[in-house]
Amino acid sequence: MTNFVNTPWTDRFASRTEGMTSSAIRELLKLTADPEVISFAGGLPAPDVFPLEQIDAACRKVIAEQGKSALQYSTTEGYLPLREMLCRHMERYGVKVTPANVLVTSGSQQALDLIGKLMINSGDRILTEAPTYLGALQAWSGYRARYLTVPLDDEGLQTDLLEAQLRSGPKFLYILPNFHNPGGTTLPLERRRRLVELASHYGTPILEDDPYGQLRYEGEHLPTLVEIDAEFNGAAAAEHPFRGGVMYLGTLSKTLAPGLRIGWVVAPEAVIFRLVQMKQGADLHTATFTQMVAYEAAHGGFLDRHVKRIREVYGERRDAMLAALERHMPPGCHWTRPQGGLFLWATLPEGLDSGKLIHEALQQKVAFVPGASFFPLGGGQRSMRLNFSYCNPEMIQEGVRRLGAVIERHLAPKMVAVP
Ligand SMILES: Cc1ncc(COP(=O)(O)O)c(C=O)c1O
């Protein structure tokens, strides 16, 4: 831990803090505050696509028409018109639920934490992908979770390696089927079906985290695991479209703005009931004002139009990064080709360690996140996560050129012929 002055508080911290780490990304982001650094490190949406005018108009409308309730405490479950809108929105993506199944959270990060608080006893094993979303590990390590992992390949979780892990009885399985963070992968339909089938066979609940599902730049939308889970109900699926074997996390962070801190969890009513209790202890409810503003800004078709625009901008940036990698990466490097989302995953040639390269990269004013941070059980030293949403295409081109040169320099000594 950093060198803080000891106080009577510091030696009384709960023992669970021993398992807690600072996010490597947050630490890196501090270093990338230098405006000259081209940062592929964060997971930040591009500020140039923030809907400033729409949010401005929504704020005024909320204050003018519902100011007194917008500034008041409200229900823990969330603002009903917003939950209804989320249900309509999700229905088009195969998640058919009513507001009774939806809890609004302060970003989907809070949903991860509340689920940890609800589900994880010290020492429980959670099955994740390797690599996986760092924020989930951070949230659950605070509850002293342990991990089992299944590796990703270029198409996502390797379902042929899943069964052995399911057999050992994890508490639940956490997965990002769409445009993985950090992997940039999209789980194909056959693997989705196999995954739900296997998890259902072993009675393992699935937590499907889908912050990027709508940000698809090519290919066809694939059914959510919630939808596939319902299909397993056969003829009853039409009547019970939400079977509850899969819980689903959504967020407006990547489609509207992360500063609003609006996420949600879709869960069986019995789970929502408990999550509401957890949330009351955490923050009573998500800010009434931002929930109302998000609803005002998003409903009536704006969100769809806005998502279309984001797809155009990010799709172009993804293409710029893929072209720049093709051009500047030394032979032996490999990277995923994301169909959507914000990230791609690059793997360096044998013998290189991205954790060592990052210091030189920062000197050369380019940043990425070393891959090892995303592996709960170690590994990933040769890999790195690159974000392509934040920088414009010119910066992407220049940043990848700098990165390629750093990698090249580390490869060079090995290429010198020994006399
Ligand atoms: C996979 C995943 N889950 C959850 C989150 C948390 O998002 P938020 O709390 O902004 O909704 C993120 C953010 O980057 C993410 O990538």
XYZ file of C-alpha atoms and ligand atoms in Angstrom:
435
model
C 0.000 0.000 0.000
C 1.053 3.620 -0.514
C 2.970 5.248 2.372
C 0.190 6.849 4.371
C 0.638 8.068 7.923
C -0.692 5.517 10.433
C -3.723 6.556 12.455
C -5.873 4.612 14.932
C -8.018 3.671 11.925
C -5.365 2.087 9.772
C -4.539 -0.868 12.025
C -8.231 -1.565 12.509
C -9.098 -2.152 8.861
C -11.250 -5.254 8.290
C -9.262 -8.301 7.240
C -11.168 -8.406 3.945
C -9.183 -5.351 2.805
C -6.125 -7.608 2.489
C -7.543 -9.040 -0.722
C -8.312 -5.627 -2.194
C -6.116 -4.035 -4.832
C -6.242 -0.685 -6.584
C -7.256 -0.927 -10.200
C -4.128 -1.014 -12.365
C -6.101 1.004 -14.878
C -6.952 3.831 -12.487
C -3.273 4.001 -11.501
C -2.238 4.101 -15.152
C -4.831 6.726 -15.974
C -3.134 9.029 -13.492
C 0.074 8.762 -15.549
C -1.808 9.324 -18.784
C -3.137 12.680 -17.564
C -0.196 14.198 -19.522
C -1.957 15.643 -22.604
C 0.886 14.476 -24.834
C 0.279 10.832 -23.989
C -1.873 9.018 -26.532
C -3.874 6.745 -24.283
C -5.266 3.413 -25.369
C -5.413 2.539 -21.670
C -8.797 3.710 -20.365
C -12.188 2.371 -21.327
C -13.438 5.862 -21.896
C -16.166 6.726 -24.371
C -15.217 9.568 -26.714
C -16.264 12.875 -25.122
C -17.010 14.249 -28.615
C -20.038 11.930 -28.822
C -21.524 12.953 -25.486
C -25.070 14.235 -26.149
C -24.526 17.593 -24.428
C -27.487 19.415 -25.926
C -29.896 16.586 -25.251
C -28.762 16.282 -21.632
C -28.912 20.044 -21.182
C -32.504 20.142 -22.467
C -33.429 17.127 -20.312
C -32.030 18.771 -17.148
C -34.066 21.914 -17.772
C -37.218 19.960 -18.483
C -36.847 17.803 -15.363
C -36.297 20.833 -13.131
C -39.099 22.834 -14.728
C -41.687 20.060 -14.709
C -40.718 17.728 -11.847
C -38.115 19.708 -9.901
C -39.449 18.893 -6.463
C -39.558 15.132 -6.944
C -36.267 15.142 -8.885
C -34.496 16.587 -5.853
C -36.249 14.304 -3.366
C -35.341 10.806 -2.088
C -37.022 8.102 -4.140
C -37.545 4.341 -4.287
C -34.588 1.974 -4.205
C -35.818 -0.002 -7.232
C -35.439 3.034 -9.476
C -37.542 5.543 -11.409
C -40.431 3.570 -12.886
C -40.619 5.281 -16.307
C -36.887 4.609 -16.702
C -37.296 0.938 -15.766
C -40.216 0.641 -18.200
C -38.125 2.230 -20.928
C -35.245 -0.152 -20.198
C -37.643 -3.111 -20.483
C -38.907 -1.900 -23.887
C -35.353 -1.336 -25.010
C -34.081 -4.722 -23.871
C -37.030 -6.543 -25.381
C -35.668 -5.710 -28.810
C -32.436 -7.410 -27.781
C -34.140 -10.565 -26.624
C -34.430 -9.794 -22.896
C -38.165 -9.895 -22.178
C -38.890 -8.775 -18.628
C -41.130 -6.448 -16.611
C -39.961 -3.630 -14.293
C -40.379 -6.043 -11.370
C -37.262 -7.788 -12.675
C -35.234 -4.577 -13.028
C -33.226 -2.721 -10.382
C -31.546 0.543 -11.385
C -28.017 0.749 -10.010
C -25.323 3.421 -9.872
C -23.583 2.098 -12.967
C -23.412 -1.620 -13.634
C -20.291 -1.560 -11.465
C -22.568 -1.168 -8.457
C -24.628 -4.128 -9.643
C -21.442 -6.230 -9.654
C -20.680 -5.125 -6.116
C -24.228 -5.728 -4.845
C -24.262 -9.176 -6.417
C -20.963 -9.883 -4.672
C -22.412 -8.681 -1.383
C -25.467 -10.870 -1.873
C -23.854 -14.041 -3.197
C -20.247 -14.408 -2.065
C -19.182 -15.969 1.200
C -15.494 -15.740 2.002
C -13.693 -18.390 -0.060
C -16.520 -19.028 -2.560
C -15.255 -19.784 -6.028
C -16.526 -17.677 -8.940
C -15.994 -18.959 -12.451
C -14.754 -16.230 -14.820
C -13.185 -16.006 -18.204
C -9.431 -15.456 -18.345
C -8.956 -12.608 -19.075
C -12.016 -10.935 -17.565
C -13.350 -7.517 -16.563
C -11.081 -6.099 -13.905
C -13.859 -4.193 -12.124
C -15.667 -7.450 -11.341
C -12.526 -8.910 -9.781
C -12.068 -5.751 -7.761
C -15.626 -5.852 -6.490
C -15.598 -9.540 -5.593
C -12.118 -9.731 -4.139
C -13.521 -7.365 -1.498
C -15.834 -10.229 -0.466
C -12.871 -12.619 -0.444
C -13.908 -14.528 -3.544
C -11.620 -17.095 -5.087
C -11.647 -17.785 -8.796
C -11.804 -20.574 -11.305
C -11.163 -19.621 -14.914
C -11.782 -20.746 -18.464
C -9.468 -19.277 -21.116
C -10.618 -17.200 -24.079
C -9.566 -17.756 -27.657
C -10.285 -15.364 -30.539
C -13.997 -16.267 -30.339
C -14.392 -15.876 -26.592
C -14.842 -18.431 -23.819
C -13.642 -21.878 -24.869
C -16.759 -23.898 -24.131
C -14.915 -27.177 -24.651
C -12.927 -26.391 -21.488
C -15.950 -25.333 -19.450
C -17.357 -28.602 -18.187
C -14.444 -29.533 -15.943
C -14.743 -26.198 -14.148
C -18.514 -26.417 -13.811
C -18.133 -29.843 -12.294
C -16.162 -28.419 -9.413
C -19.199 -26.389 -8.320
C -18.532 -22.640 -8.682
C -21.049 -20.280 -7.066
C -21.838 -18.670 -10.415
C -20.335 -18.059 -13.839
C -19.534 -14.492 -14.945
C -19.294 -13.885 -18.674
C -19.188 -11.115 -21.288
C -20.500 -12.633 -24.518
C -20.471 -9.402 -26.582
C -17.351 -7.436 -27.516
C -15.450 -8.585 -24.499
C -13.592 -6.277 -22.162
C -10.648 -6.776 -22.416
C -10.637 -9.531 -25.085
C -12.591 -7.824 -27.898
C -14.175 -11.217 -28.663
C -17.795 -12.137 -29.477
C -19.080 -15.528 -28.444
C -20.571 -17.373 -31.469
C -24.132 -18.713 -31.293
C -23.160 -22.389 -30.984
C -20.911 -21.590 -28.023
C -23.691 -19.508 -26.394
C -26.055 -22.456 -26.659
C -23.482 -24.912 -25.374
C -22.607 -22.637 -22.469
C -26.213 -22.203 -21.319
C -26.889 -25.908 -21.800
C -23.853 -26.927 -19.732
C -24.433 -24.369 -16.988
C -28.071 -25.409 -16.784
C -27.058 -29.080 -16.604
C -24.736 -28.386 -13.658
C -27.194 -25.956 -12.046
C -24.718 -23.068 -12.220
C -26.312 -19.616 -12.502
C -24.838 -17.277 -15.128
C -24.200 -13.554 -14.780
C -24.214 -12.001 -18.268
C -22.525 -8.586 -18.380
C -23.431 -6.694 -21.539
C -22.327 -3.058 -21.515
C -21.332 -3.054 -25.188
C -24.021 -5.220 -26.835
C -25.497 -2.391 -28.890
C -22.163 -1.132 -30.144
C -21.863 -3.551 -33.051
C -19.946 -2.401 -36.132
C -20.320 -5.485 -38.305
C -22.185 -8.799 -38.421
C -25.565 -9.787 -37.057
C -26.858 -9.331 -33.520
C -26.648 -12.598 -31.539
C -29.186 -13.657 -28.911
C -28.415 -12.871 -25.289
C -27.796 -15.735 -22.889
C -31.035 -14.687 -21.129
C -32.901 -15.366 -24.365
C -31.180 -18.701 -24.912
C -31.918 -19.639 -21.307
C -35.622 -18.951 -21.979
C -35.510 -21.159 -25.098
C -34.554 -24.044 -22.852
C -38.055 -23.725 -21.448
C -39.302 -25.005 -24.811
C -42.972 -24.329 -25.454
C -43.270 -22.463 -22.141
C -40.744 -19.839 -23.333
C -43.457 -17.611 -24.796
C -45.206 -17.487 -21.446
C -42.062 -17.331 -19.301
C -39.525 -15.452 -21.390
C -37.326 -14.888 -18.325
C -36.364 -18.177 -16.759
C -33.902 -16.646 -14.323
C -30.962 -19.029 -14.787
C -29.159 -16.041 -16.302
C -29.033 -12.590 -14.701
C -28.218 -9.706 -16.996
C -26.349 -6.421 -16.460
C -26.880 -3.353 -18.624
C -25.670 0.239 -18.496
C -26.202 3.597 -20.167
C -22.502 4.399 -19.681
C -21.452 3.499 -23.201
C -24.626 4.493 -25.041
C -25.450 7.790 -23.287
C -22.775 8.933 -20.811
C -20.852 7.229 -17.985
C -21.027 10.294 -15.730
C -24.761 9.758 -15.294
C -23.955 6.498 -13.457
C -27.029 4.612 -14.625
C -26.838 0.837 -14.865
C -29.314 -1.925 -14.143
C -29.605 -5.544 -13.231
C -32.227 -7.955 -14.549
C -32.915 -10.744 -12.093
C -35.667 -12.995 -10.731
C -37.950 -11.103 -8.338
C -36.638 -12.969 -5.296
C -33.119 -11.795 -6.162
C -34.269 -8.216 -6.824
C -35.895 -8.221 -3.379
C -32.547 -9.047 -1.748
C -30.521 -6.757 -3.999
C -32.819 -3.903 -2.996
C -31.896 -4.582 0.639
C -28.196 -4.591 -0.284
C -28.594 -1.338 -2.199
C -30.436 0.346 0.650
C -27.377 -0.295 2.792
C -25.088 1.018 0.076
C -26.722 4.246 -1.147
C -30.521 4.113 -0.587
C -31.095 4.645 -4.315
C -29.429 5.874 -7.480
C -29.675 9.662 -7.824
C -33.279 10.581 -8.615
C -32.216 13.552 -10.714
C -29.893 11.637 -13.054
C -32.426 8.832 -13.463
C -35.039 11.351 -14.553
C -32.574 13.182 -16.797
C -31.442 9.913 -18.389
C -35.061 8.981 -19.050
C -35.933 12.396 -20.481
C -32.853 12.379 -22.701
C -33.147 8.798 -23.895
C -36.826 8.084 -24.469
C -38.795 8.799 -27.614
C -36.181 7.473 -30.032
C -33.168 9.609 -29.106
C -31.166 6.710 -27.661
C -31.491 4.726 -30.898
C -30.400 7.668 -33.024
C -27.527 8.372 -30.699
C -26.341 4.755 -30.620
C -26.318 4.812 -34.423
C -24.004 7.802 -34.372
C -21.714 6.210 -31.762
C -21.483 3.084 -33.901
C -20.341 5.155 -36.879
C -17.670 7.018 -34.904
C -16.312 3.992 -33.032
C -16.542 1.724 -36.077
C -14.276 4.137 -37.922
C -11.868 4.182 -34.967
C -11.792 0.415 -34.780
C -10.941 0.296 -38.487
C -8.234 2.915 -37.964
C -6.681 0.844 -35.187
C -6.806 -2.394 -37.160
C -5.181 -0.699 -40.157
C -2.496 0.906 -37.967
C -1.703 -2.411 -36.254
C -1.376 -4.090 -39.635
C 1.034 -1.382 -40.669
C 3.161 -0.871 -37.554
C 3.212 -4.063 -35.492
C 6.300 -6.201 -35.878
C 5.894 -9.769 -37.148
C 4.837 -12.256 -34.466
C 2.231 -9.939 -32.913
C -1.389 -11.066 -32.924
C -4.600 -9.184 -32.175
C -8.332 -9.832 -32.036
C -10.660 -8.268 -34.608
C -13.594 -6.965 -32.560
C -17.027 -6.842 -34.173
C -17.998 -4.092 -31.738
C -17.274 -2.542 -28.360
C -14.303 -0.479 -27.283
C -11.306 -2.788 -27.033
C -9.007 -5.148 -28.808
C -6.536 -7.559 -27.317
C -3.021 -7.817 -28.651
C -0.509 -10.576 -27.969
C 3.218 -9.968 -28.300
C 5.812 -12.393 -29.639
C 7.228 -15.060 -27.323
C 9.599 -13.701 -24.671
C 8.122 -10.193 -24.399
C 6.362 -8.894 -21.281
C 3.883 -6.061 -21.749
C 4.243 -5.148 -18.054
C 7.875 -4.278 -18.741
C 7.122 -2.492 -21.999
C 4.615 -0.093 -20.466
C 7.284 2.100 -18.846
C 9.082 2.656 -22.113
C 5.764 3.130 -23.897
C 4.860 5.890 -21.438
C 8.221 7.551 -22.085
C 7.299 7.449 -25.764
C 3.920 8.966 -24.818
C 1.653 6.061 -25.583
C -0.297 4.000 -23.019
C -2.044 0.626 -22.927
C -3.066 -1.712 -20.113
C -0.744 -4.691 -19.614
C -2.750 -7.889 -20.001
C -1.719 -9.575 -16.743
C -4.073 -7.245 -14.808
C -7.086 -9.052 -16.258
C -6.150 -12.594 -15.176
C -7.441 -13.568 -11.735
C -5.030 -16.498 -11.450
C -1.961 -15.064 -13.182
C -0.747 -15.261 -16.778
C -1.256 -12.927 -19.700
C 2.197 -11.314 -19.572
C 2.499 -11.217 -23.359
C -0.824 -9.496 -23.868
C -2.200 -5.963 -23.729
C -5.590 -4.264 -23.950
C -5.962 -1.452 -26.462
C -8.936 0.922 -26.384
C -9.969 2.479 -29.682
C -13.000 4.601 -28.724
C -11.283 7.507 -27.014
C -8.717 8.728 -29.566
C -9.512 10.028 -33.027
C -8.167 8.119 -36.070
C -5.090 10.372 -36.464
C -4.100 9.856 -32.829
C -4.725 6.130 -33.164
C -2.411 5.970 -36.165
C 0.340 7.896 -34.341
C -0.103 5.997 -31.059
C 0.120 2.595 -32.741
C 3.211 3.774 -34.640
C 4.883 4.668 -31.310
C 3.786 1.375 -29.771
C 5.072 -0.633 -32.729
C 8.466 1.097 -32.418
C 8.699 0.258 -28.690
C 7.914 -3.414 -29.346
C 10.363 -3.474 -32.254
C 13.159 -2.192 -30.003
C 12.516 -4.971 -27.506
C 12.600 -7.573 -30.234
C 15.693 -6.203 -31.906
C 18.428 -7.664 -29.656
C 17.172 -11.183 -30.298
C 17.549 -10.663 -34.018
C 21.267 -9.823 -33.841
C 23.178 -12.801 -35.162
C 25.592 -14.276 -32.648
C 28.996 -14.714 -34.309
C -17.600 -5.359 -18.674
C -17.960 -4.154 -17.871
N -18.846 -4.273 -16.884
C -19.206 -3.232 -16.146
C -18.646 -1.978 -16.365
C -19.056 -0.849 -15.473
O -19.725 0.131 -16.180
P -20.611 1.236 -15.490
O -20.452 1.116 -14.008
O -20.084 2.546 -15.999
O -22.003 0.967 -15.916
C -17.711 -1.812 -17.386
C -17.092 -0.508 -17.628
O -16.198 -0.313 -18.383
C -17.366 -2.933 -18.170
O -16.486 -2.859 -19.162
